[in-house]
mmCIF file of C-alpha atoms and ligand atoms in Angstrom:
data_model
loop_
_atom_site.group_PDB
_atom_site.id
_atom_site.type_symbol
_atom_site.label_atom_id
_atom_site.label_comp_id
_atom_site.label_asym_id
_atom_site.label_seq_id
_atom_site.Cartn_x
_atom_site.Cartn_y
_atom_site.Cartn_z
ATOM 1 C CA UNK A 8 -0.127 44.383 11.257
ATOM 2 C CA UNK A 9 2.733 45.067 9.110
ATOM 3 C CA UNK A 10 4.206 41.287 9.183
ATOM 4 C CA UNK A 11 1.126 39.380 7.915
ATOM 5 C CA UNK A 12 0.583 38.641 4.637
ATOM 6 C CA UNK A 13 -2.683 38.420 3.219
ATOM 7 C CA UNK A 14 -3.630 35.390 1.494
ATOM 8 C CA UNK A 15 -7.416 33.990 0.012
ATOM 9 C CA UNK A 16 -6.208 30.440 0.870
ATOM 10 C CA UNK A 17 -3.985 29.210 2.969
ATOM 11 C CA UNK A 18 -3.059 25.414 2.836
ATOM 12 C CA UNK A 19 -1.101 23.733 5.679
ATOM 13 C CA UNK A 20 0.283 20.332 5.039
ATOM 14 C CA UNK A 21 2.278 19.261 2.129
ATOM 15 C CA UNK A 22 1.306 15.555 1.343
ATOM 16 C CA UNK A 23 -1.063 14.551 -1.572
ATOM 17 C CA UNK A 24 -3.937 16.184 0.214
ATOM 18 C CA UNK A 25 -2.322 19.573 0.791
ATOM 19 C CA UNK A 26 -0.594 19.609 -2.680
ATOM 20 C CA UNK A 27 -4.235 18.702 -4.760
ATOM 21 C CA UNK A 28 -5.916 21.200 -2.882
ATOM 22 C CA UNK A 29 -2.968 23.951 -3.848
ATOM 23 C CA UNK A 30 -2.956 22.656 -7.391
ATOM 24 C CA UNK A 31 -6.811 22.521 -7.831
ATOM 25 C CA UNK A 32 -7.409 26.207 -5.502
ATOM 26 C CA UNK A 33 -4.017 27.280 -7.496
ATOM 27 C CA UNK A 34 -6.108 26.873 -10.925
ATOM 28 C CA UNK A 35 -9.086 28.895 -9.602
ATOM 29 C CA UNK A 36 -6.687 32.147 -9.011
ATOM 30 C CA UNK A 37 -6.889 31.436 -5.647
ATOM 31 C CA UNK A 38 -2.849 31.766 -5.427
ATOM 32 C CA UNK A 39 -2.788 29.321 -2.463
ATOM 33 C CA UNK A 40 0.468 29.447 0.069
ATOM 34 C CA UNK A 41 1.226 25.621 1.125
ATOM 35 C CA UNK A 42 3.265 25.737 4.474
ATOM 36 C CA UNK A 43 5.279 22.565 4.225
ATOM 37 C CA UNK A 44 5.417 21.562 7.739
ATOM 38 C CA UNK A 45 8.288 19.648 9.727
ATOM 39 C CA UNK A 46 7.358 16.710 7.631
ATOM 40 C CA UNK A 47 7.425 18.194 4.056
ATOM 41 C CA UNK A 48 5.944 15.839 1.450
ATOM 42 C CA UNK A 49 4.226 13.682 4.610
ATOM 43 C CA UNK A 50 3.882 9.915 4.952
ATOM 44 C CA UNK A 51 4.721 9.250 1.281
ATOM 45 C CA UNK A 52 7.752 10.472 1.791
ATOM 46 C CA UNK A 53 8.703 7.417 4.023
ATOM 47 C CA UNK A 54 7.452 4.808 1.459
ATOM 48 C CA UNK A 55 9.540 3.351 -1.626
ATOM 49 C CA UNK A 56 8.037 2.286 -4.481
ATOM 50 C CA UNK A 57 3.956 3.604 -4.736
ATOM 51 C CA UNK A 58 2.679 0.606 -7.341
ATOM 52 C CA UNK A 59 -1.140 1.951 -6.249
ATOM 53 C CA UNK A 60 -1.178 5.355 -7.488
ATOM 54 C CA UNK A 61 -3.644 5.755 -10.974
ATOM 55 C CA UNK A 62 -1.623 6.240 -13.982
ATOM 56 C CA UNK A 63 1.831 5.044 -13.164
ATOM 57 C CA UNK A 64 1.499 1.154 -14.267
ATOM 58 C CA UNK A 65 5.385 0.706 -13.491
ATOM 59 C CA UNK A 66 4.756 2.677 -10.142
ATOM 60 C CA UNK A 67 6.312 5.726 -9.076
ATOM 61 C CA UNK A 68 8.710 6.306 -6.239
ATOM 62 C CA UNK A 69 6.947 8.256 -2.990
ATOM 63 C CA UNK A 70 9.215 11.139 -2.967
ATOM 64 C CA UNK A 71 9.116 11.643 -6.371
ATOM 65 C CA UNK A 72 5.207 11.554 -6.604
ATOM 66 C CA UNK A 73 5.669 14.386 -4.187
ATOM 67 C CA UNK A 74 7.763 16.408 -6.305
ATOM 68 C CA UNK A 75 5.669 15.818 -9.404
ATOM 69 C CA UNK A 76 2.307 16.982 -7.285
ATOM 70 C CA UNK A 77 4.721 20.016 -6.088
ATOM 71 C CA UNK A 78 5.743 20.937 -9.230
ATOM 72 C CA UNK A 79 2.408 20.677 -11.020
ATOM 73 C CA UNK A 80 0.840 22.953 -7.785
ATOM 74 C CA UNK A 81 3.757 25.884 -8.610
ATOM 75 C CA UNK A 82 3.149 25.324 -12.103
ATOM 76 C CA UNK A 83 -0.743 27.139 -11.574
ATOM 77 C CA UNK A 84 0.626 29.602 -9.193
ATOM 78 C CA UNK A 85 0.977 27.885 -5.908
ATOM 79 C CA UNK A 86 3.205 29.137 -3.691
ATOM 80 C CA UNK A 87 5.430 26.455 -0.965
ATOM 81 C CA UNK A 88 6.782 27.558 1.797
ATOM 82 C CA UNK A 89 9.328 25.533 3.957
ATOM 83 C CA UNK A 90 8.122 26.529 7.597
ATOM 84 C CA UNK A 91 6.070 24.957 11.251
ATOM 85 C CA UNK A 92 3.145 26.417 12.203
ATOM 86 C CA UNK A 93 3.406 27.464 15.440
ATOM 87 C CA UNK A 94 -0.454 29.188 16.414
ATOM 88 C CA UNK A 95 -3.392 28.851 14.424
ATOM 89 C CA UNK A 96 -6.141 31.814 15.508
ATOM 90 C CA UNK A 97 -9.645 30.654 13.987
ATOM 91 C CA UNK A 98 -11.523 33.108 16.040
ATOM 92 C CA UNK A 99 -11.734 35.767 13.794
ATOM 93 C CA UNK A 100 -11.976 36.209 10.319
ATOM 94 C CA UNK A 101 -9.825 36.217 8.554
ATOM 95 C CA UNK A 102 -7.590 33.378 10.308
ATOM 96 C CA UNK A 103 -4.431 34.175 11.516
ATOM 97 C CA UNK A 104 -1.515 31.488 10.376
ATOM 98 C CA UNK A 105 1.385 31.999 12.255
ATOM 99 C CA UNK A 106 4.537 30.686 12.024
ATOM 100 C CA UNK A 107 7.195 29.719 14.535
ATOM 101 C CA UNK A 108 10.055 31.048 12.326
ATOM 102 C CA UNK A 109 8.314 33.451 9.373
ATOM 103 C CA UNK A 110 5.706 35.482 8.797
ATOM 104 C CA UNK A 111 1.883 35.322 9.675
ATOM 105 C CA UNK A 112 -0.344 34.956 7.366
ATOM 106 C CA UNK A 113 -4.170 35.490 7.368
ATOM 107 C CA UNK A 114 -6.593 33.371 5.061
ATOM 108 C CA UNK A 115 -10.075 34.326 3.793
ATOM 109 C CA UNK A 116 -10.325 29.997 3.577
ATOM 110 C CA UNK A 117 -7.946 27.677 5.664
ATOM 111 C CA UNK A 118 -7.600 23.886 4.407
ATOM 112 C CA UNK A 119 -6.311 22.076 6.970
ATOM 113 C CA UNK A 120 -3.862 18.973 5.282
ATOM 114 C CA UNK A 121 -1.436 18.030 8.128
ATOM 115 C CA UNK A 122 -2.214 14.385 7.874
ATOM 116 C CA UNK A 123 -1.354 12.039 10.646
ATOM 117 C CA UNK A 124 1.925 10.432 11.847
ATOM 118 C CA UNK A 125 2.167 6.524 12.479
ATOM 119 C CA UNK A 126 2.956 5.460 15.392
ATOM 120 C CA UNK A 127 6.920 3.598 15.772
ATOM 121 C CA UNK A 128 8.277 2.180 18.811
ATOM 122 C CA UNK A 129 11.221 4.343 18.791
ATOM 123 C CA UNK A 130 13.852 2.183 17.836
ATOM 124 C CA UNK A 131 16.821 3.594 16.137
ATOM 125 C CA UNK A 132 17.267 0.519 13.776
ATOM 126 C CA UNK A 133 13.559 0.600 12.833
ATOM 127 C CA UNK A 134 13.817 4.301 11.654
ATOM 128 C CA UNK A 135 17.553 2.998 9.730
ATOM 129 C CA UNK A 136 15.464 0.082 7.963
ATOM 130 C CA UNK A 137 12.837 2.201 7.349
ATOM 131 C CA UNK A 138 11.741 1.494 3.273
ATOM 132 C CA UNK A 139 14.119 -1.328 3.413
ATOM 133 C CA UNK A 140 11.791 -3.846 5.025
ATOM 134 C CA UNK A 141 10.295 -1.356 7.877
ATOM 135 C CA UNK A 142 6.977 -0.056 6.624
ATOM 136 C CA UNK A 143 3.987 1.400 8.008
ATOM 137 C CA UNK A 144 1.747 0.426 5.425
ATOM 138 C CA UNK A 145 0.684 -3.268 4.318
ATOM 139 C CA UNK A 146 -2.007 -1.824 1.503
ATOM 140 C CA UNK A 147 0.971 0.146 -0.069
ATOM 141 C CA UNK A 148 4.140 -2.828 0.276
ATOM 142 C CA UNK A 149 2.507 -5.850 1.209
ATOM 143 C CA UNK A 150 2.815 -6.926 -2.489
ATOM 144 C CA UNK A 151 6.865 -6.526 -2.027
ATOM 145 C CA UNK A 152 6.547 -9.750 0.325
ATOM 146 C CA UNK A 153 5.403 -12.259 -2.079
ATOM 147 C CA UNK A 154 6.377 -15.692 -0.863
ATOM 148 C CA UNK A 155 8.349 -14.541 1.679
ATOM 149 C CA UNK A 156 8.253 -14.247 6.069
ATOM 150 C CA UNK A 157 6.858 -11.042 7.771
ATOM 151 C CA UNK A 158 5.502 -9.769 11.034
ATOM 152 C CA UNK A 159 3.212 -7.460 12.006
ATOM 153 C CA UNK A 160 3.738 -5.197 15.376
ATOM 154 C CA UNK A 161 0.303 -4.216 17.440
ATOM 155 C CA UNK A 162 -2.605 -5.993 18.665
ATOM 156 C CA UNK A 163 -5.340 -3.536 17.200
ATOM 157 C CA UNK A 164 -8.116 -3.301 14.409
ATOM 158 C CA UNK A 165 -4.795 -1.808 12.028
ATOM 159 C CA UNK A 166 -2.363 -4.747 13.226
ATOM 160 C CA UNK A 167 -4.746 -7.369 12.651
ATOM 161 C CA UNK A 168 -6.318 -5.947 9.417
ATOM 162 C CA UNK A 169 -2.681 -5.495 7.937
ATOM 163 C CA UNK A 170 -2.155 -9.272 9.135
ATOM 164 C CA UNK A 171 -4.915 -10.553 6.988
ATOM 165 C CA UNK A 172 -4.467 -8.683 4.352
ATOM 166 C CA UNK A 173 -0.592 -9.756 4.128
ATOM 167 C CA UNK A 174 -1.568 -13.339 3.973
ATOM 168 C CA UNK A 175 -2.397 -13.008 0.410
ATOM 169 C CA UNK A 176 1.383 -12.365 -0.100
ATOM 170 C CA UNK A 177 3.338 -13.367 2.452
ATOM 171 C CA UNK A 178 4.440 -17.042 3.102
ATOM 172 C CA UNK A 179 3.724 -16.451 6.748
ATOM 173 C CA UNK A 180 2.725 -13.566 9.209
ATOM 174 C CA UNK A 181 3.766 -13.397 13.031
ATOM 175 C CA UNK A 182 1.474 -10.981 15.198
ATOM 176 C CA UNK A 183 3.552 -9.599 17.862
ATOM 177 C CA UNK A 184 1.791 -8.781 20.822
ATOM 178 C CA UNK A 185 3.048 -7.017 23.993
ATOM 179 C CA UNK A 186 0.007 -8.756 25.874
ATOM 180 C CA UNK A 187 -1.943 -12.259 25.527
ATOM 181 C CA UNK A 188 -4.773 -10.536 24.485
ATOM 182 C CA UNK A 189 -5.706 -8.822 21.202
ATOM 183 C CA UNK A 190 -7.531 -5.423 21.595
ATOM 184 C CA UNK A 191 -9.012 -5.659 17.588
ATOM 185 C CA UNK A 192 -12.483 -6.565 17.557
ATOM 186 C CA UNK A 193 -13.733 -10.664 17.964
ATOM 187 C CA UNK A 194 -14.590 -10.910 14.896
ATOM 188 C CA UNK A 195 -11.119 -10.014 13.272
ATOM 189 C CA UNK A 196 -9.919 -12.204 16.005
ATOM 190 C CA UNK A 197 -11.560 -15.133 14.860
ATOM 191 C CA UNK A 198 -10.606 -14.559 10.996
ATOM 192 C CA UNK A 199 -6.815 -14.502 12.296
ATOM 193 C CA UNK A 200 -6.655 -17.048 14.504
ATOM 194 C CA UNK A 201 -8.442 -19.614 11.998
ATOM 195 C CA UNK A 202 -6.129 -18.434 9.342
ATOM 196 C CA UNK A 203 -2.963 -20.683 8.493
ATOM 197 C CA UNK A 204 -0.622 -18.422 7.751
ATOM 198 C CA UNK A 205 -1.117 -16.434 10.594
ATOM 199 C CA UNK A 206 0.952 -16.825 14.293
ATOM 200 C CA UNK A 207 1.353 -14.657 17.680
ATOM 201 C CA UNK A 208 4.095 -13.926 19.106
ATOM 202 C CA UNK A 209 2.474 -13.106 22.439
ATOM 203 C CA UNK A 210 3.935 -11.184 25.228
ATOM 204 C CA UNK A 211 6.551 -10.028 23.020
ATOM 205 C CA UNK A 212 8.195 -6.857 21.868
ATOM 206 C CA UNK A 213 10.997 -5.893 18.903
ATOM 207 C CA UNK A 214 14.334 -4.861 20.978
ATOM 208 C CA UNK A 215 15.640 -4.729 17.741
ATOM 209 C CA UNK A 216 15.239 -4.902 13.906
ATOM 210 C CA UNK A 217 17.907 -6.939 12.416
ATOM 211 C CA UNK A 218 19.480 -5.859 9.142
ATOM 212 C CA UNK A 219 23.197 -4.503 7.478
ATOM 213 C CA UNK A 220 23.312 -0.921 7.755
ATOM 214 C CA UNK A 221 22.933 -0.308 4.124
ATOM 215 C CA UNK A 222 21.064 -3.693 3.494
ATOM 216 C CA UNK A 223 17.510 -4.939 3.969
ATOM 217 C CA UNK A 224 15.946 -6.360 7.442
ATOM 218 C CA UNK A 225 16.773 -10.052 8.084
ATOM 219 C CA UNK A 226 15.115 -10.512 11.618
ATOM 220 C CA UNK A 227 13.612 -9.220 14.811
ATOM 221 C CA UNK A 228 15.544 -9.516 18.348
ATOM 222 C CA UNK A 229 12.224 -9.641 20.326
ATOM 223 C CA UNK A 230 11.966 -9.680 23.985
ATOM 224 C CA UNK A 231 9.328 -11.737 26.339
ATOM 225 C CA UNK A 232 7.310 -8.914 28.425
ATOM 226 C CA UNK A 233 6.792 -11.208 31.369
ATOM 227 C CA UNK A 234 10.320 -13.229 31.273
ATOM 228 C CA UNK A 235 12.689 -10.960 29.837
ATOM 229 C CA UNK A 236 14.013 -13.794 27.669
ATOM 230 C CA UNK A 237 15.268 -13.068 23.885
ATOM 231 C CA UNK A 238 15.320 -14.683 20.888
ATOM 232 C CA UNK A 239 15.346 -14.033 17.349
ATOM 233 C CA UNK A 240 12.871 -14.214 14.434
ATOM 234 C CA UNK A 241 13.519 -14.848 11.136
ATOM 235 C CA UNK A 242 11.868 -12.098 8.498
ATOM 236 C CA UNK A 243 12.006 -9.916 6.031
ATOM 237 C CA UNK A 244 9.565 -7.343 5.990
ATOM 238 C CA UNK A 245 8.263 -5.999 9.507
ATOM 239 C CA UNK A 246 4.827 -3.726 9.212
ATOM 240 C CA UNK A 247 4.353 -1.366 12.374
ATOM 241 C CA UNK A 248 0.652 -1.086 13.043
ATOM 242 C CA UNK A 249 0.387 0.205 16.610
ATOM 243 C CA UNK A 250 -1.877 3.378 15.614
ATOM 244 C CA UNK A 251 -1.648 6.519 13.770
ATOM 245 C CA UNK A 252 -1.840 9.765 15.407
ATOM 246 C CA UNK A 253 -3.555 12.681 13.728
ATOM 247 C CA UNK A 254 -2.040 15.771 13.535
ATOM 248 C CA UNK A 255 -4.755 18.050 15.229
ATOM 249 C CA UNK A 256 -2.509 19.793 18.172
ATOM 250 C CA UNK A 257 -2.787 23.305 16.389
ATOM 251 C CA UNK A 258 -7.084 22.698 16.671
ATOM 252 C CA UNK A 259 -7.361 21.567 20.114
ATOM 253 C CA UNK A 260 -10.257 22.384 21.310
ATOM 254 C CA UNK A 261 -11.812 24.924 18.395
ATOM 255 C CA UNK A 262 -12.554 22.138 15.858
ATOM 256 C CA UNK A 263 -14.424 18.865 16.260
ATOM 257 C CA UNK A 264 -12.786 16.068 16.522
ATOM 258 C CA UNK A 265 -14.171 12.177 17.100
ATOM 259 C CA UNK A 266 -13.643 9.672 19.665
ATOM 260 C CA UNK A 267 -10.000 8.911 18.296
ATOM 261 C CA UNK A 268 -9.189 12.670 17.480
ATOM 262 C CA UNK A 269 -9.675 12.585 13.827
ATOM 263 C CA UNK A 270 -11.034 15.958 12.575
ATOM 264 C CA UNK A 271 -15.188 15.746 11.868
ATOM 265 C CA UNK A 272 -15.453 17.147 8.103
ATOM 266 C CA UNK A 273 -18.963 16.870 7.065
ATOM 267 C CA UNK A 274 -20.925 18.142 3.693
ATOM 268 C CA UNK A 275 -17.499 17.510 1.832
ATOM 269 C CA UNK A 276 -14.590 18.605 3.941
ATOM 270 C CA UNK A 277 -16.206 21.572 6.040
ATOM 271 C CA UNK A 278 -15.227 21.375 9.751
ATOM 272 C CA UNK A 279 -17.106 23.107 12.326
ATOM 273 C CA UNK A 280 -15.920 26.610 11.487
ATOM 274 C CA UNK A 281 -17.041 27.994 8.085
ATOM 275 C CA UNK A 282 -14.148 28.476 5.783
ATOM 276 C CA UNK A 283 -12.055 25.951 7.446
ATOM 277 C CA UNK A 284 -11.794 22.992 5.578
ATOM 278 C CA UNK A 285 -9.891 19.449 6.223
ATOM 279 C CA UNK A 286 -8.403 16.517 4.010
ATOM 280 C CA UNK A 287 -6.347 13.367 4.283
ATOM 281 C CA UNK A 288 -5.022 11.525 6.726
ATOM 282 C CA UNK A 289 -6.254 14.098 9.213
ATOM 283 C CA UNK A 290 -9.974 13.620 8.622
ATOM 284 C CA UNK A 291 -9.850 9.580 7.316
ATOM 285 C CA UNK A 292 -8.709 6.868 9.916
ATOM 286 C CA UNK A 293 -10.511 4.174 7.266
ATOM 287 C CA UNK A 294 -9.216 4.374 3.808
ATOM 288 C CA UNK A 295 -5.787 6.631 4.313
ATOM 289 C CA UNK A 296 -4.565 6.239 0.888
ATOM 290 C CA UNK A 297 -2.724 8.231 -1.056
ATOM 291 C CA UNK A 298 -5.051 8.575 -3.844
ATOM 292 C CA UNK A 299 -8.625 9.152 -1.171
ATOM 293 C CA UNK A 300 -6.154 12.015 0.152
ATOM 294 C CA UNK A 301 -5.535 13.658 -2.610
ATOM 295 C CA UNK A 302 -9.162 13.258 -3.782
ATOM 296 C CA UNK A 303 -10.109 14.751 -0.615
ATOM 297 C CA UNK A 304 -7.809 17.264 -1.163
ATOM 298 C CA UNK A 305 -9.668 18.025 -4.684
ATOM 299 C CA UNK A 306 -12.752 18.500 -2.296
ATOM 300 C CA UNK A 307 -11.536 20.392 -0.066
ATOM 301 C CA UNK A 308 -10.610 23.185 -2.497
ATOM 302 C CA UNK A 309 -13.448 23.284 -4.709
ATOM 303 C CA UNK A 310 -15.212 23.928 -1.128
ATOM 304 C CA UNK A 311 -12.989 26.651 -0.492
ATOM 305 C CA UNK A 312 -13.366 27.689 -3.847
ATOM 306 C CA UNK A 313 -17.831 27.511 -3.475
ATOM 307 C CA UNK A 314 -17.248 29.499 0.358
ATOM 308 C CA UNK A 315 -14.957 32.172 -0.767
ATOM 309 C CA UNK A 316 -17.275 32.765 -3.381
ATOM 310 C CA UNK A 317 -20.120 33.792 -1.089
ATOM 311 C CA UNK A 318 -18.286 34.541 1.867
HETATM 312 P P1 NAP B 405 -5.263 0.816 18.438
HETATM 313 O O1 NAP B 405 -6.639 0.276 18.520
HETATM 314 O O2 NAP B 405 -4.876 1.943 19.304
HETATM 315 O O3 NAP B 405 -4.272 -0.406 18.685
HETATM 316 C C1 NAP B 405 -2.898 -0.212 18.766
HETATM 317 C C2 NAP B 405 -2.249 -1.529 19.123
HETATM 318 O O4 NAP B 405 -0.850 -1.354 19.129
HETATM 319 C C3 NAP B 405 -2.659 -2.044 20.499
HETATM 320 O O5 NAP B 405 -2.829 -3.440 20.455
HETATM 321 C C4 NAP B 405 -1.477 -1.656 21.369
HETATM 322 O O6 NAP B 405 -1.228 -2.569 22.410
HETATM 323 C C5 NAP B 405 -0.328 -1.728 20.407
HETATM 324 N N1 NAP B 405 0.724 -0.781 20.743
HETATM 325 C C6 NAP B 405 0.607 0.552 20.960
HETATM 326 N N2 NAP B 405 1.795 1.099 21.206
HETATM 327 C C7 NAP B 405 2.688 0.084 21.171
HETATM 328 C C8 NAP B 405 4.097 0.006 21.327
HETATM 329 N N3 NAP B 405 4.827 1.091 21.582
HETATM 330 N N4 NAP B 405 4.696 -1.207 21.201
HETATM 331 C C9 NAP B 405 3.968 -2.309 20.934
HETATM 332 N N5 NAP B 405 2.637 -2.307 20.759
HETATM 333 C C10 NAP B 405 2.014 -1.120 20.875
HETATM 334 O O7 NAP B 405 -4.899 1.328 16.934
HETATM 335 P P2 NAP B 405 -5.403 0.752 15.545
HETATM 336 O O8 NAP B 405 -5.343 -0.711 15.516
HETATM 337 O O9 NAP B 405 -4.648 1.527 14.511
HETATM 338 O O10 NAP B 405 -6.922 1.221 15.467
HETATM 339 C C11 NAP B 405 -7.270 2.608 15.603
HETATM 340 C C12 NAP B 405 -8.787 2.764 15.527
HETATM 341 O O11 NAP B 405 -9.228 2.483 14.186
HETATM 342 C C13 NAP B 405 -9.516 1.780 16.446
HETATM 343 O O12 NAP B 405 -10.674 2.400 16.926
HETATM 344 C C14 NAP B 405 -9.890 0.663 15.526
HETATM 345 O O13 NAP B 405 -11.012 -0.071 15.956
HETATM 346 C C15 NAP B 405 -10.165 1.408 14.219
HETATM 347 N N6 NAP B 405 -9.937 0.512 13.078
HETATM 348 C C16 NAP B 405 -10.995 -0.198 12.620
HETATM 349 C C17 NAP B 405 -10.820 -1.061 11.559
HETATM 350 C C18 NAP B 405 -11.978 -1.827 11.061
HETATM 351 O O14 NAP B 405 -13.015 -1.801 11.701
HETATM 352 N N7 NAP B 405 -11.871 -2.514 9.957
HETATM 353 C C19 NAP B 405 -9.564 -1.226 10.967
HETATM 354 C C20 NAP B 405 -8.501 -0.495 11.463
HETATM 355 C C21 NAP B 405 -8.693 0.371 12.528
HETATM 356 P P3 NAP B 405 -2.238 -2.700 23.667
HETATM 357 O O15 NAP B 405 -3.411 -3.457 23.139
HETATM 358 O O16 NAP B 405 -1.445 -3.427 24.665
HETATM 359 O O17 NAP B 405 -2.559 -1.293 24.059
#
C-alpha cells in the first residue's frame, strides 16, 4: 500500500527501554523508527532528580536523561517520531504499525517498549504536586526524605514494600489504607507492623494533597471510608503505590501475558510471536528500574538484531 513505510525495526515506546533498543538496533544499521507514544520519554519523565542512574555521581534530572538517551539514539541513525499507535497487526509478516494520526509502518522485527503507567487516584492536586513531594517511586526519591514525615497510599505488595524500604530514610511512614485489612502478603505484614516507624491510617483515603501551588506538599486532607470524617496529616513526601498498569491494550489477546497482564518475554525478550520482542516496564513488574529497562532494552535489540539475521 502506498502509505506504509517499510522499516527493519520498528520500536514503540520512548522511555529508557525503547530509546537503548533504538540506540543499540540504530548502531547495527538497523535504522530503527521509535514512535514516541502519548507519553513521550515515559515514567522518567515524571521523576526529578534520578541519583540511581550509573555514571552520573551528582545525578541527572529524568527529563534530561531522556533527552541525552534521545539524542545519543539519532546520533546512530534512529529515527523519533511524535505519534499513538492506534492498531498493531502481528498476523502477518511483516507487522503492520499503524498510527492513529500518520503513516503505517511495517517491521521485519517489532520491540515492544510501551512500559506501564502507575496507578494515581485522580486527584488534581496530586498530579500539581507531582515531583514536588508526589512520587510514584520510593527506590528512585525515598532518599529525598531523610529525617523527615511521609506516607505511603495502597495496601498491596508495592505499598508495603515502598513502606519498608522508606523507613531507612524517613522519620516516620503512615500506610493509608482504604480498608482494615492489608492485601500484601503476611509476611510483609508482619515486617510492617513490628516496625517502629511504621503506622496505618486505616479506612482512610487522600481527598486532598496539601501544598502552595508552586511550593512543595505540606499534608494530606484524608477522609474516613466508613465515617466520612476529615482530618489532616502532617507530611512531606506522599508515595502512591496502588499498582502499575502495563501498557499491553494494543496486544490483547495475540501475545502472552501473566496473571497481572505483564507481557511473558522468555529466552531474552522474545514474546510468543517470533520477531516481536518486549522490554521495560512492560515485561518487569519486579525490578522496574530505569537502568534493568534500558538493559532490557539492550536485549531486546541485539535479539532483533540475531532474528532479523536469520529471518
Ligand atoms: P495490588 O496488589 O493491586 O495492590 C494495590 C493496592 O492499592 C490495594 O491495597 C488496593 O486496595 C489499593 N488501591 C487500588 N486503587 C486504589 C485507589 N484508587 N485508592 C486507594 N487505594 C487503592 O498492587 P501492587 O501492590 O502494586 O502489587 C502488584 C503485584 O505485584 C501483586 O501481585 C503483588 O503481590 C506483586 N508484588 C510483589 C512484591 C514482592 O513479592 N516483593 C512486591 C511488589 C509487588 P484494596 O486492597 O482495597 O483493593
Amino acid at each position: 500500500m502506498n502509505n506504509e513505510i517499510a522499516r527493519d525495526v520498528v520500536v514503540i515506546g520512548s522511555g529508557p527501554a525503547g530509546l537503548t533498543a533504538a540506540l543499540y538496533t540504530a548502531r547495527a544499521n538497523l535504522a530503527p523508527i521509535v514512535i514516541e507514544g502519548t507519553s513521550a520519554g515515559g515514567q522518567l519523565m515524571l521523576t526529578t532528580m534520578v541519583e540511581n542512574w550509573p555514571g552520573y555521581r551528582d545525578g541527572i534530572m529524568g527529563p534530561d536523561l531522556i533527552t541525552e538517551l534521545r539524542a545519543q539514539a539519532e546520533r546512530f541513525g534512529a529515527e523519533i517520531t511524535s505519534g499513538h499507535v492506534a492498531r498493531v497487526d502481528l498476523s502477518a509478516r511483516p507487522f503492520r504499525v499503524e498510527l492513529s494520526d500518520g503513516p503505517t509502518y511495517t517491521a521485519r522485527a517489532l520491540i515492544i517498549a510501551t512500559g506501564a503507567s502507575a496507578k494515581l487516584i485522580g486527584l488534581p492536586s496530586e498530579r500539581r504536586l507531582m515531583g514536588r513531594g508526589v512520587t510514584t517511586c520510593a527506590t528512585c526519591d525515598g532518599f529525598f526524605y531523610r529525617g523527615r514525615p511521609v506516607a505511603v497510599v495502597g495496601g498491596g505488595d508495592t505499598a508495603i514494600e515502598e513502606a519498608i524500604f522508606l523507613t531507612r530514610f524517613a522519620s516516620s511512614v503512615t500506610v493509608i489504607h482504604r480498608r482494615d485489612t492489608l492485601r500484601a502478603s503476611k509476611i510483609m505484614q508482619e515486617k510492617a507492623f513490628a516496625h517502629p516507624k511504621i503506622s496505618f491510617a486505616w479506612n482512610k483515603v487522600v481527598d486532598e494533597v496539601l501544598g502552595e501551588v508552586e511550593g512543595k506538599v505540606t499534608g494530606l486532607r484524608l477522609r474516613d471510608t466508613v465515617t466520612s470524617e476529615t482530618s489532616d496529616l502532617a507530611i512531606d513526601g506522599l508515595f502512591v503505590a496502588i499498582g502499575h498498569t502495563p501498557n499491553t491494550e494494543l496486544f490483547s489477546g495475540v501475545l502472552d501475558t501473566d496473571e497481572n497482564g505483564y507481557l511473558v518475554t522468555h529466552h531474552g525478550s522474545h514474546t510468543n510471536i517470533p520477531g516481536v520482542l518486549a522490554c521495560g516496564d512492560v515485561q518487569d513488574h519486579v525490578y522496574r528500574q530505569a537502568i534493568t529497562a534500558a538493559g532490557s532494552g539492550c536485549m531486546a535489540a541485539i535479539d532483533a538484531e540475531r532474528f532479523l539475521e536469520h529471518a
